[in-house]
PDB file of C-alpha atoms in Angstrom:
ATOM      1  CA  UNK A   1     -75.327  16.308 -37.709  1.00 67.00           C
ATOM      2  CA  UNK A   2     -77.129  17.278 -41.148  1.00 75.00           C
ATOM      3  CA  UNK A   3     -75.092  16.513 -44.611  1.00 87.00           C
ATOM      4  CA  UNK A   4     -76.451  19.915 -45.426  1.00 94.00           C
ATOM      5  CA  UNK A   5     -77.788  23.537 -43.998  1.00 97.00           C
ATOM      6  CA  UNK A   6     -79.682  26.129 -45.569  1.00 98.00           C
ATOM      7  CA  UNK A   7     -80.271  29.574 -44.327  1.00 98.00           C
ATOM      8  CA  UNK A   8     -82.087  32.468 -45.311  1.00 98.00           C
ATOM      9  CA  UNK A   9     -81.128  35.852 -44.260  1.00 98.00           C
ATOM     10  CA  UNK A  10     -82.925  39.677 -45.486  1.00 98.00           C
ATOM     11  CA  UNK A  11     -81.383  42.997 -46.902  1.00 97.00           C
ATOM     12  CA  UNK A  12     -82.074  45.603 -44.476  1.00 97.00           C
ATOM     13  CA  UNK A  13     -82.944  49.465 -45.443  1.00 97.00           C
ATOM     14  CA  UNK A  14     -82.104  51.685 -42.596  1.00 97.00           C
ATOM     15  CA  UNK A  15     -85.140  54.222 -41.790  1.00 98.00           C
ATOM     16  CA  UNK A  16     -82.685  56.416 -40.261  1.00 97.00           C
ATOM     17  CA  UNK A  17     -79.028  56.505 -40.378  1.00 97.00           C
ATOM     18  CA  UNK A  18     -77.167  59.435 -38.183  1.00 97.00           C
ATOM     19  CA  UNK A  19     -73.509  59.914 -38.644  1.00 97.00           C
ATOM     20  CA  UNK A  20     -71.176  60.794 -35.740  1.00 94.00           C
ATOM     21  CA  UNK A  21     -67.677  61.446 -36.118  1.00 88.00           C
ATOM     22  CA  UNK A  22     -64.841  59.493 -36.966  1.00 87.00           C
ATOM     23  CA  UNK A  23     -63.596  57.766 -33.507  1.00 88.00           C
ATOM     24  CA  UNK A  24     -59.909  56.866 -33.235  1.00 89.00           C
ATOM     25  CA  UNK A  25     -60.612  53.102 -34.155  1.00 87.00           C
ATOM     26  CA  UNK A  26     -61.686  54.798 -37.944  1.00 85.00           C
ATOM     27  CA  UNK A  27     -64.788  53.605 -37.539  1.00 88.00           C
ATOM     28  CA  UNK A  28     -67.796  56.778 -36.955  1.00 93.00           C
ATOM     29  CA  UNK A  29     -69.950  56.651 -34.277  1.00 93.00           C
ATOM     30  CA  UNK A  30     -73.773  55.759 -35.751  1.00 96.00           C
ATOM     31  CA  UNK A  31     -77.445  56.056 -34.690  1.00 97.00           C
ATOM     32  CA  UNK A  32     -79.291  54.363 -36.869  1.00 97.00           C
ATOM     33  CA  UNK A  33     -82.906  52.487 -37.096  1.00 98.00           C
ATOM     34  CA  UNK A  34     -82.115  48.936 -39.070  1.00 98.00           C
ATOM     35  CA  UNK A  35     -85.218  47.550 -40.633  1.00 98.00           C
ATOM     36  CA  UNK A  36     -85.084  44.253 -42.396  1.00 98.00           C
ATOM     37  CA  UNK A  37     -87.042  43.582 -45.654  1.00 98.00           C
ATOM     38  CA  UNK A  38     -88.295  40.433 -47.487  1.00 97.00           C
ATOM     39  CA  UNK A  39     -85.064  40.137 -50.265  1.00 97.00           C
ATOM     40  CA  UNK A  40     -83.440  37.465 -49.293  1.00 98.00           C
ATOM     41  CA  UNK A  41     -80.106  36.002 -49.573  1.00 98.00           C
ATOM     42  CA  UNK A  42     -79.483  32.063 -48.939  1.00 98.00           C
ATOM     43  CA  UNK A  43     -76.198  30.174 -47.525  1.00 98.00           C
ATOM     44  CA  UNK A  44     -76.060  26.891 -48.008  1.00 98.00           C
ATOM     45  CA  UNK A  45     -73.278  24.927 -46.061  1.00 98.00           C
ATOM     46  CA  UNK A  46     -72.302  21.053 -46.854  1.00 97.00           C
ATOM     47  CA  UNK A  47     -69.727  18.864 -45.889  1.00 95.00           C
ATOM     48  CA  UNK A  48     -66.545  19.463 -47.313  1.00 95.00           C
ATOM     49  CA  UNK A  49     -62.582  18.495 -47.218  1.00 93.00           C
ATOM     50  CA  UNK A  50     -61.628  21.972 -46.798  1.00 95.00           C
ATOM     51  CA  UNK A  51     -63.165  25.585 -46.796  1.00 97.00           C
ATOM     52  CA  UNK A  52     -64.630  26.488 -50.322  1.00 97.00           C
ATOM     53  CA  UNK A  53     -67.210  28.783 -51.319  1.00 97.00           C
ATOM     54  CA  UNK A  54     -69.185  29.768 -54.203  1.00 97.00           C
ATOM     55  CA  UNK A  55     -71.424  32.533 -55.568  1.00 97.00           C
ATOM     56  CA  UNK A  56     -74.370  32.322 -57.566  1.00 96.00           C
ATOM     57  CA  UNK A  57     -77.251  34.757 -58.723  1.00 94.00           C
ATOM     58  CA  UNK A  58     -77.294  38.886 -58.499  1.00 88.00           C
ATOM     59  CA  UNK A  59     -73.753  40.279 -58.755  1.00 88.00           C
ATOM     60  CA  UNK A  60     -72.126  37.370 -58.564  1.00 87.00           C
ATOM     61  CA  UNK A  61     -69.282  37.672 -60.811  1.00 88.00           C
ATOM     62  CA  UNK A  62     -68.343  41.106 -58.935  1.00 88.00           C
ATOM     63  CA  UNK A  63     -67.770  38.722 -55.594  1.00 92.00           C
ATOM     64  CA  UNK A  64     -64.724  37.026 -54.617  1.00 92.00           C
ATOM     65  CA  UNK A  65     -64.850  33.375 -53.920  1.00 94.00           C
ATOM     66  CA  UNK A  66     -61.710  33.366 -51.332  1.00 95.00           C
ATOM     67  CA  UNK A  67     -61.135  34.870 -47.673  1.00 95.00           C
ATOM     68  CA  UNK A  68     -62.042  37.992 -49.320  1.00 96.00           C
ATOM     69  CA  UNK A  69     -65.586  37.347 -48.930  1.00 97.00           C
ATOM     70  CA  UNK A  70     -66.947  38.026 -45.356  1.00 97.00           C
ATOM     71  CA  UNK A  71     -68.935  34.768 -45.604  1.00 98.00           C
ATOM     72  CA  UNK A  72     -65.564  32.948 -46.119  1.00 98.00           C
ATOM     73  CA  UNK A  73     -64.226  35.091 -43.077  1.00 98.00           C
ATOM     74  CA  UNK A  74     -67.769  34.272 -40.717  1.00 98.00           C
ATOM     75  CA  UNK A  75     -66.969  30.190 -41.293  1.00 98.00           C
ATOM     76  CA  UNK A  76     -62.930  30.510 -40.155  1.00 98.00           C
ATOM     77  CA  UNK A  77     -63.665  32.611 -37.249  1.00 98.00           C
ATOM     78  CA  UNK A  78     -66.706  30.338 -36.177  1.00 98.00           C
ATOM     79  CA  UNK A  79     -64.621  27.333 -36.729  1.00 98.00           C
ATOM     80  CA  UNK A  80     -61.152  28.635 -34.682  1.00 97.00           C
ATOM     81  CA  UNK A  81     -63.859  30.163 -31.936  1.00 97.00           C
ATOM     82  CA  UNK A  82     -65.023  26.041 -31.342  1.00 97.00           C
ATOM     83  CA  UNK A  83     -61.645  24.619 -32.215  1.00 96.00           C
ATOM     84  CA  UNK A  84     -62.226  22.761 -35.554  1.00 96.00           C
ATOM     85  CA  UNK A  85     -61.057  23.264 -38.839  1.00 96.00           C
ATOM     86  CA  UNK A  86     -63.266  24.918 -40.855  1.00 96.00           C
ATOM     87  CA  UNK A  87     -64.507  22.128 -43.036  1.00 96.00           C
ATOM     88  CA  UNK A  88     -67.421  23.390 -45.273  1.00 97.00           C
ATOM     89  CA  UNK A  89     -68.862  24.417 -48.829  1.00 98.00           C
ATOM     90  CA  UNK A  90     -70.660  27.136 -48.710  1.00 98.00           C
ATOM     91  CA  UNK A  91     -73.024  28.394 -51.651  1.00 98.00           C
ATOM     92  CA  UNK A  92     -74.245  31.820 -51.596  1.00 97.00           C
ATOM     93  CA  UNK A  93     -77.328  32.213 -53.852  1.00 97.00           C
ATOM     94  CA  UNK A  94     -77.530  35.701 -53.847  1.00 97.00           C
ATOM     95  CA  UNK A  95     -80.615  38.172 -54.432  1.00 95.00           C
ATOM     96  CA  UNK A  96     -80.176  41.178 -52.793  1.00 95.00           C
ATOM     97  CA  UNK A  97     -77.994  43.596 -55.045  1.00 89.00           C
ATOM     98  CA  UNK A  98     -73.799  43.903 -54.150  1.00 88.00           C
ATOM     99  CA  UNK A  99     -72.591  47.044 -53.178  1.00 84.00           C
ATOM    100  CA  UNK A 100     -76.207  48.475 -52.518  1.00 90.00           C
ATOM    101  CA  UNK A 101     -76.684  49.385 -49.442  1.00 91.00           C
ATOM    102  CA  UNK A 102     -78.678  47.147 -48.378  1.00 95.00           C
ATOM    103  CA  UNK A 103     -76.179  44.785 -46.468  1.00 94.00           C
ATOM    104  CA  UNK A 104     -75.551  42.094 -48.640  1.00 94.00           C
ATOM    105  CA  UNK A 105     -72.207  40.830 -47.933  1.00 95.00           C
ATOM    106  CA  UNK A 106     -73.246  41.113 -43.978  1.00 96.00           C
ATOM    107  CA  UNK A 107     -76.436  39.118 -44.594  1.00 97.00           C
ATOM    108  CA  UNK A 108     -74.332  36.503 -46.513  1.00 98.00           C
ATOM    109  CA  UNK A 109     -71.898  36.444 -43.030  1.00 98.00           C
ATOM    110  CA  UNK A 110     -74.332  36.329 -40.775  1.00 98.00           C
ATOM    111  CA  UNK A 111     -75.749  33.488 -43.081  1.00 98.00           C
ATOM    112  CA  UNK A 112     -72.483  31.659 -43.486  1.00 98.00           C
ATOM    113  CA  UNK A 113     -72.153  31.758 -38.775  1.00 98.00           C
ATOM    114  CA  UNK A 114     -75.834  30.357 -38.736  1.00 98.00           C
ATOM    115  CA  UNK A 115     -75.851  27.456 -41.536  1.00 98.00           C
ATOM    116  CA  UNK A 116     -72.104  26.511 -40.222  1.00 98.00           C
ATOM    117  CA  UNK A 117     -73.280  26.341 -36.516  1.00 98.00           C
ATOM    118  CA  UNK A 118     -75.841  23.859 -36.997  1.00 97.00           C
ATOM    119  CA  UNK A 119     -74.087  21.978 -39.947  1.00 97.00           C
ATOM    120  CA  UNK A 120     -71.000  21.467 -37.350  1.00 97.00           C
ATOM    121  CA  UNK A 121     -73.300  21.163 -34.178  1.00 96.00           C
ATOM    122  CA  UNK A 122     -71.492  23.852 -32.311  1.00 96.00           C
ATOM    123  CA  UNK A 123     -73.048  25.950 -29.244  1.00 94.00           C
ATOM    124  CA  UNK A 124     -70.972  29.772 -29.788  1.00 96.00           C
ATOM    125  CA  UNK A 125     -72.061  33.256 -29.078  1.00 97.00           C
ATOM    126  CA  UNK A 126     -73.030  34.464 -32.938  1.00 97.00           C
ATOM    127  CA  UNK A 127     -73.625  37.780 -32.293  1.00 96.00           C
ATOM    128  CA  UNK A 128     -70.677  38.416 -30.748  1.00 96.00           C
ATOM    129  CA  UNK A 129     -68.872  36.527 -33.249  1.00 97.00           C
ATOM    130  CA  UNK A 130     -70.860  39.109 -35.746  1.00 97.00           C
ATOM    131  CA  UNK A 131     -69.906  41.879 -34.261  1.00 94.00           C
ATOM    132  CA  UNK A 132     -66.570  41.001 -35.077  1.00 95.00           C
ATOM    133  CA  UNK A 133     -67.497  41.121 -38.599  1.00 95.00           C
ATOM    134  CA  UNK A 134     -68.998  44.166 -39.752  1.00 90.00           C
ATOM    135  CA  UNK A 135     -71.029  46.738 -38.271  1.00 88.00           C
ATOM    136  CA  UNK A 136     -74.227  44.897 -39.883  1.00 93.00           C
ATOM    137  CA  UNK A 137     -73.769  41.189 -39.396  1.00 96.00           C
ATOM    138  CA  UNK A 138     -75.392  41.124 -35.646  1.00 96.00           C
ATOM    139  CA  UNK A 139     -78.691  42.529 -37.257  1.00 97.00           C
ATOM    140  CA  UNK A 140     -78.733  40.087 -39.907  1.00 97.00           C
ATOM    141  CA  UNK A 141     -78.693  37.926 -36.981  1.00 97.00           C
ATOM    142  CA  UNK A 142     -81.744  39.348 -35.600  1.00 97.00           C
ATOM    143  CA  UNK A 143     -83.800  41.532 -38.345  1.00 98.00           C
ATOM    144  CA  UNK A 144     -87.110  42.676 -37.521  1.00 98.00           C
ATOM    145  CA  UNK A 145     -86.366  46.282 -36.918  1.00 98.00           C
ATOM    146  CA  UNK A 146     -83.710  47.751 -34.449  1.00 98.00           C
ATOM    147  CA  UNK A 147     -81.574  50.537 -32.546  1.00 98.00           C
ATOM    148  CA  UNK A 148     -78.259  50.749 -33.613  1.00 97.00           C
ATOM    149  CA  UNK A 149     -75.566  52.333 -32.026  1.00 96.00           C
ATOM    150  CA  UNK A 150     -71.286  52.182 -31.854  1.00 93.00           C
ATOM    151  CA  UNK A 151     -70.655  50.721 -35.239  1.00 91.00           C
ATOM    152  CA  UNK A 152     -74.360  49.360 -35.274  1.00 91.00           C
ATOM    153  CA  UNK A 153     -73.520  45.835 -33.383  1.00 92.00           C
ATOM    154  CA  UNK A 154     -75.000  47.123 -30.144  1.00 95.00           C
ATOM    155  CA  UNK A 155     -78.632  46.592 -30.463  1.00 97.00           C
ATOM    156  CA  UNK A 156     -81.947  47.037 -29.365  1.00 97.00           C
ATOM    157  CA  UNK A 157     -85.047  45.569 -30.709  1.00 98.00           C
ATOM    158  CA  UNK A 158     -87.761  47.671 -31.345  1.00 97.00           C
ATOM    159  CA  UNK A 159     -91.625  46.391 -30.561  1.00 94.00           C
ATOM    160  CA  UNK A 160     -93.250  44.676 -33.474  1.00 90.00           C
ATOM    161  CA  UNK A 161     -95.157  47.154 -35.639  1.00 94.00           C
ATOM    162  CA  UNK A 162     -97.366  47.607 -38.399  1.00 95.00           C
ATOM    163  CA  UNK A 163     -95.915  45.789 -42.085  1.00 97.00           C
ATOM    164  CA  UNK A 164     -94.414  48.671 -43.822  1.00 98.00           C
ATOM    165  CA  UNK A 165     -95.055  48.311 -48.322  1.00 98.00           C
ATOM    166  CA  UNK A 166     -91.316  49.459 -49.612  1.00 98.00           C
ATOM    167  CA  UNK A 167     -90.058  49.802 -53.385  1.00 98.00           C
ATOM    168  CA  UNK A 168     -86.354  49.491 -53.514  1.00 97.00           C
ATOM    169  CA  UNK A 169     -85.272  50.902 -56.616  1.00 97.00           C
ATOM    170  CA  UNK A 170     -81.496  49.213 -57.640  1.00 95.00           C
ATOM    171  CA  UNK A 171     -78.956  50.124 -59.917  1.00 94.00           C
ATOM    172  CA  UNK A 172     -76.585  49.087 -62.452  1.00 91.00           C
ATOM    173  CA  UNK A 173     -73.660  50.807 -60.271  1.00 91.00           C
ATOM    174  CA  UNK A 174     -72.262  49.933 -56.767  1.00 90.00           C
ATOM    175  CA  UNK A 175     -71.217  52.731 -53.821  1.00 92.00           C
ATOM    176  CA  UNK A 176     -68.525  51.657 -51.729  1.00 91.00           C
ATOM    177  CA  UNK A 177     -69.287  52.357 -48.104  1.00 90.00           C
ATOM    178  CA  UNK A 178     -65.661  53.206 -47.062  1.00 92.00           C
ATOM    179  CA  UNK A 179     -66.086  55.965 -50.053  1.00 95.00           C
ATOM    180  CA  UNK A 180     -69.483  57.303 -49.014  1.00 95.00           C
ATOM    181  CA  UNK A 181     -67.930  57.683 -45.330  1.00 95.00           C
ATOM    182  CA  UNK A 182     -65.284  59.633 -47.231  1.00 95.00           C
ATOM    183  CA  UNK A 183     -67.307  61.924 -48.688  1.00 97.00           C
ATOM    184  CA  UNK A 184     -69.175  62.537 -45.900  1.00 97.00           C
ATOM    185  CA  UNK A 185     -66.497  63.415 -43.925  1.00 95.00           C
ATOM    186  CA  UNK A 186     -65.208  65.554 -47.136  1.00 96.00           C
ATOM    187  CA  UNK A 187     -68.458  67.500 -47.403  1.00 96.00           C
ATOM    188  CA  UNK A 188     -68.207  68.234 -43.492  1.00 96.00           C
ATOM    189  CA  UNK A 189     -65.120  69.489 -43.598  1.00 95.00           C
ATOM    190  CA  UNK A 190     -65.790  72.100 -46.336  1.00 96.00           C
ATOM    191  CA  UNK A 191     -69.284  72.705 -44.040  1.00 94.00           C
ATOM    192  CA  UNK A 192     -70.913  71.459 -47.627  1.00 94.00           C
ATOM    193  CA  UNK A 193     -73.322  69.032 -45.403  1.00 91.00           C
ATOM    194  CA  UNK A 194     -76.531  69.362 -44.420  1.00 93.00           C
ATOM    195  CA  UNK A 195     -77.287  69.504 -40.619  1.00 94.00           C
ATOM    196  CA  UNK A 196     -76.949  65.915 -39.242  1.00 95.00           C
ATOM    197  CA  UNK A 197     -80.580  64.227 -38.513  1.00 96.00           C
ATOM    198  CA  UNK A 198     -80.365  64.132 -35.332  1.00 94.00           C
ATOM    199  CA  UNK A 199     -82.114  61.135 -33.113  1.00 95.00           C
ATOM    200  CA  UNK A 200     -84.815  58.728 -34.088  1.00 97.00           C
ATOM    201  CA  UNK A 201     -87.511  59.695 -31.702  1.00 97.00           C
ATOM    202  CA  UNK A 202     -90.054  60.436 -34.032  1.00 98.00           C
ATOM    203  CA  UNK A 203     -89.498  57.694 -36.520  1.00 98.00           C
ATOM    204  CA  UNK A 204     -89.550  55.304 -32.946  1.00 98.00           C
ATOM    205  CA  UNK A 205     -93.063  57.130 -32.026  1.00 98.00           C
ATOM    206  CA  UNK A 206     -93.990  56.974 -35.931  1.00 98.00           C
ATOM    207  CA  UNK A 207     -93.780  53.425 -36.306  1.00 98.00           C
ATOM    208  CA  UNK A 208     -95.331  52.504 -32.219  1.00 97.00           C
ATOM    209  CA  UNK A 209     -98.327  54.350 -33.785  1.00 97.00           C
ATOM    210  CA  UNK A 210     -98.291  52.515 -36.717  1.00 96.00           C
ATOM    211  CA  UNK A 211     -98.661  55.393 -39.150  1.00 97.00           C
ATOM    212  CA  UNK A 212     -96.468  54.542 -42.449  1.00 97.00           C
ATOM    213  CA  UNK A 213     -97.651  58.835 -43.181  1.00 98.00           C
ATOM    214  CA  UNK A 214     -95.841  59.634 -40.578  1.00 98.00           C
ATOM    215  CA  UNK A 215     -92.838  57.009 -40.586  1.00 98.00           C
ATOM    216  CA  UNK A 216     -92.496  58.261 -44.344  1.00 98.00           C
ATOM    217  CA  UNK A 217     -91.823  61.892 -43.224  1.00 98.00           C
ATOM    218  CA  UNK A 218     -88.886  60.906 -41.030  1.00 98.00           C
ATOM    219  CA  UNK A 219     -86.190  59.168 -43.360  1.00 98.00           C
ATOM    220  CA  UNK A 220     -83.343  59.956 -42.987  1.00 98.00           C
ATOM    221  CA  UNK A 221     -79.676  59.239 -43.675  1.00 98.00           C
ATOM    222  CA  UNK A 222     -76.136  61.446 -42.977  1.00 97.00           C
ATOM    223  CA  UNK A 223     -74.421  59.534 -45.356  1.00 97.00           C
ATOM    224  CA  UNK A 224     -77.649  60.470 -48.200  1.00 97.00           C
ATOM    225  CA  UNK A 225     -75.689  63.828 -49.791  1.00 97.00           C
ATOM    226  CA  UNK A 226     -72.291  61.787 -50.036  1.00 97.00           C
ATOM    227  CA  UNK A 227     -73.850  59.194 -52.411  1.00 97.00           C
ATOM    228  CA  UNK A 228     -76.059  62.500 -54.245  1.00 97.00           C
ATOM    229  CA  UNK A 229     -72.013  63.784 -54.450  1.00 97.00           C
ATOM    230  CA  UNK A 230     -70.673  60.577 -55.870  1.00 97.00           C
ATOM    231  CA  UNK A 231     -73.392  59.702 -58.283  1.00 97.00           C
ATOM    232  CA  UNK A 232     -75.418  62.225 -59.544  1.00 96.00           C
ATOM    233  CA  UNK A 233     -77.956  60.412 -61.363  1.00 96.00           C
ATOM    234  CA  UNK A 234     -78.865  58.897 -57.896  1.00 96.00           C
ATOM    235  CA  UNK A 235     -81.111  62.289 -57.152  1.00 97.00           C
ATOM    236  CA  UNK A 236     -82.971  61.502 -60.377  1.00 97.00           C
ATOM    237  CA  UNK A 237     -83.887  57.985 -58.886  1.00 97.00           C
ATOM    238  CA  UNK A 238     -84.767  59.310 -55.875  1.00 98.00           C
ATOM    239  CA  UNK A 239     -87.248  62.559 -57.140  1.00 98.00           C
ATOM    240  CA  UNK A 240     -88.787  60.618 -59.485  1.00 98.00           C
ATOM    241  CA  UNK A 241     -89.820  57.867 -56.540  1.00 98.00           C
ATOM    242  CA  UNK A 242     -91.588  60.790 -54.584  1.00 98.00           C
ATOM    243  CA  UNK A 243     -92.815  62.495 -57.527  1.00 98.00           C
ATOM    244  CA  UNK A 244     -94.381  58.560 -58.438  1.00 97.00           C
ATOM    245  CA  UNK A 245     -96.311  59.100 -55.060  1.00 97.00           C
ATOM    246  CA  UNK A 246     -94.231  57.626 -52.570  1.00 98.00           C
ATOM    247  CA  UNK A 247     -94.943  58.738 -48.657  1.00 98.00           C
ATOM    248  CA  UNK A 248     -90.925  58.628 -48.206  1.00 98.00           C
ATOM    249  CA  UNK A 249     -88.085  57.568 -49.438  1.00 98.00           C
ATOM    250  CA  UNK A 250     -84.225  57.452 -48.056  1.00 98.00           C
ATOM    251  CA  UNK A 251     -81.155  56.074 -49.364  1.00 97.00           C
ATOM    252  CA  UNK A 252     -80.489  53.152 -48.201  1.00 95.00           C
ATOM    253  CA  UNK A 253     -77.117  52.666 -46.278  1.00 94.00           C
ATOM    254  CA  UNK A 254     -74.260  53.986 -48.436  1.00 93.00           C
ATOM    255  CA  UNK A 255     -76.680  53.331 -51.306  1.00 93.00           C
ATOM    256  CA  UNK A 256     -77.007  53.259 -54.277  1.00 96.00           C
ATOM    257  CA  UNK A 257     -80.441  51.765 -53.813  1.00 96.00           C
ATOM    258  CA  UNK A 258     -83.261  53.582 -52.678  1.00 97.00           C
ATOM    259  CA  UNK A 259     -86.246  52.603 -50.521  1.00 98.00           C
ATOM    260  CA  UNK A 260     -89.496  54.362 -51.157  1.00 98.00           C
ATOM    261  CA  UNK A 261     -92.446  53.396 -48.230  1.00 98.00           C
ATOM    262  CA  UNK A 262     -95.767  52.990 -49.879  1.00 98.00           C
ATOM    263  CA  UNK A 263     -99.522  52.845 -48.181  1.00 97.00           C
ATOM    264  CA  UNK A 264     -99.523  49.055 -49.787  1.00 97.00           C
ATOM    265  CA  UNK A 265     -99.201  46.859 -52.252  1.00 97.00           C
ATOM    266  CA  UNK A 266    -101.199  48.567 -55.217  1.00 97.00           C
ATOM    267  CA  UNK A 267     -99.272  52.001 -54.378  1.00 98.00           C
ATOM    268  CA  UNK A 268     -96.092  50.009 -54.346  1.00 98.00           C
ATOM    269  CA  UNK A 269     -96.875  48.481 -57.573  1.00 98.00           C
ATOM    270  CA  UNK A 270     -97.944  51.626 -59.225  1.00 98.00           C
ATOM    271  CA  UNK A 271     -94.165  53.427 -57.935  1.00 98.00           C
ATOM    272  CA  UNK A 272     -92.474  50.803 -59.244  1.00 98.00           C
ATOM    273  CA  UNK A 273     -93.872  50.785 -62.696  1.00 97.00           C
ATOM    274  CA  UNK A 274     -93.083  54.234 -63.184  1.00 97.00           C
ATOM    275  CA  UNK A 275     -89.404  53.817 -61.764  1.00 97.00           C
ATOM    276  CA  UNK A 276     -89.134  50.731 -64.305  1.00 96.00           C
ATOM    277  CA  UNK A 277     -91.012  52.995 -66.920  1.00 95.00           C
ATOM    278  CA  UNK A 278     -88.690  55.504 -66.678  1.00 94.00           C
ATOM    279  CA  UNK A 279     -85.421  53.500 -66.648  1.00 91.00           C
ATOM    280  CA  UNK A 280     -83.564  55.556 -64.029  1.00 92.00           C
ATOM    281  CA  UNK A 281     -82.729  52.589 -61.998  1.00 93.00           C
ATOM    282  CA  UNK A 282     -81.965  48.922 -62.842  1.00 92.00           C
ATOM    283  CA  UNK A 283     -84.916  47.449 -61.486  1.00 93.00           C
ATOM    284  CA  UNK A 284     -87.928  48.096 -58.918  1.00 96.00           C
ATOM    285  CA  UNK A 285     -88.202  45.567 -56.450  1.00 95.00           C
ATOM    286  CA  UNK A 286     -91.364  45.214 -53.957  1.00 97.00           C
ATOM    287  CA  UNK A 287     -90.603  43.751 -50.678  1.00 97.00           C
ATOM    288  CA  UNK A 288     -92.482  44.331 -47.306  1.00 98.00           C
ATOM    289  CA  UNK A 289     -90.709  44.494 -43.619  1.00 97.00           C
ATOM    290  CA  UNK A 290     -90.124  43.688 -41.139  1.00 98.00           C
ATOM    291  CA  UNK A 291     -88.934  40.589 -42.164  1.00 98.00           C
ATOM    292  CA  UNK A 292     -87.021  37.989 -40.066  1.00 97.00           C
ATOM    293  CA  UNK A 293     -83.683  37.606 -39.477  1.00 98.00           C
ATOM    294  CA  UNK A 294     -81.367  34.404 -40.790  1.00 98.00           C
ATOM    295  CA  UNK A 295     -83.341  31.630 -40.434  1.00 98.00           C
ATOM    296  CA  UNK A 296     -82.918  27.786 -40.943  1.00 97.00           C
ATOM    297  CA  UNK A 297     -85.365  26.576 -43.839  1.00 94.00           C
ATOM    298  CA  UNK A 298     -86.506  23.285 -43.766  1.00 71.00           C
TER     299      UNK A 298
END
């Protein structure tokens, strides 16, 4: 067995993102397209006497370093699912932005199952083990781009398309999902929600014809007027990305980051630079998709 692992797992935006209603486990019932982009977090797992983790990079002082961090939860449940103790360091060097939207903390799990499966040589059923996780950990498994449904674990893969040139504008603030879900379901209740977006055939039919035009019309996210509701300044973010020339953009997830789709690189670039001109947003970060899911690196 290696003295060491290393694993590399993407953010993912979701192109579309429909909210059902809250089921009586108090999790809502999604439809949502999962697309996974080139930001990547890495998990390194070595050796250890015991189970310890630390955090490194982007956000990392607003993580904890205890069972309170899903990575830290991935490792015990991997190692009582094979019957050892769960012996391992893990280091999270982390990139992709906390609280974001963009699945950090699930990437970092899904990370943490991978890098401790090989480090310990053990044969288990990850995405179930996911799955147990968090809604998003079985598609940080997989990335590429996918069909959600339930809470998002159930998954099918959709047929390799055409790269897709995003701009994911981050901020300096986090959105907790569990709040964003809350004001969704507040802003239903008063009937101050738009229309849910219904099903992802077009996006589906967008991206088989490999049109990024017509993938850019299609966006979409229920939970997009809940973070507009919580943070305000968010809207600015997301106008001035269009108004920059953008074909689309969506809020990402519970946000706050926002993915704008470009035609390519140079329109990309040119988004960005206004977005970082402008100073609406924390940074402007190119990344292309889809991108693989958690991977071993040599």
């Amino acid at each position: 067995m290696p003295a060491s692992v290393r694993v590399r797992v993407p953010a993912k935006v979701n192109l579309r993102l429909g909210v059902g209603p809250l089921r009586p486990d108090g999790y809502h019932e999604l439809l949502t397209v999962f697309h996974a982009v080139g930001l990547f977090d890495e998990v390194v797992a070595t050796d250890a006497d015991g189970l310890l983790l630390t955090v490194t990079g982007t956000g990392a002082g607003d993580l904890p370093a205890d069972r309170n961090n899903l990575a830290w939860r991935a490792a015990d449940l991997l190692a009582g699912a094979t019957g050892r103790p769960p012996h391992v360091h893990l280091q999270l060097r982390k990139a992709i932005p906390v609280a974001g939207g963009l699945a950090g903390g699930s990437a970092d799990a899904a990370g943490a199952l991978l890098a401790c499966a090989r480090l310990w040589g053990v044969t288990a059923d990850l995405p179930e083990l996911a799955a147990q996780l968090g809604s998003d950990v079985a598609f940080s498994l997989l990335g590429g781009t996918a069909v959600g449904t339930g809470r998002g674990e159930r998954l099918v893969p959709v047929p390799e398309h055409a790269p897709l040139h995003w701009v994911l504008a981050t901020a300096n603030y986090g959105i907790s999902t569990a709040a964003a879900y809350a004001e969704l379901d507040r802003l239903r209740d008063v009937r101050a929600a738009p229309e849910p977006i219904g099903p992802p055939d077009a996006l589906l039919a967008a991206l088989a014809a490999g049109d990024p035009a017509a993938v850019g019309l299609v966006l979409g996210n229920d939970l997009q007027p809940a973070a507009f509701a919580l943070r305000p300044e968010l809207r600015g973010t997301y106008d001035l990305g269009l108004q920059a020339g953008a074909l689309g953009g969506v809020v990402s997830g519970s946000g706050p980051t926002c993915a704008f789709l470009c035609s390519g690189r140079e329109d990309a670039e040119h988004v960005a630079a206004i977005l970082r001109m402008e100073g609406l947003c924390r940074d402007a970060v190119l990344a292309t998709g889809p991108a693989p899911g958690a991977q071993v690196c040599s």
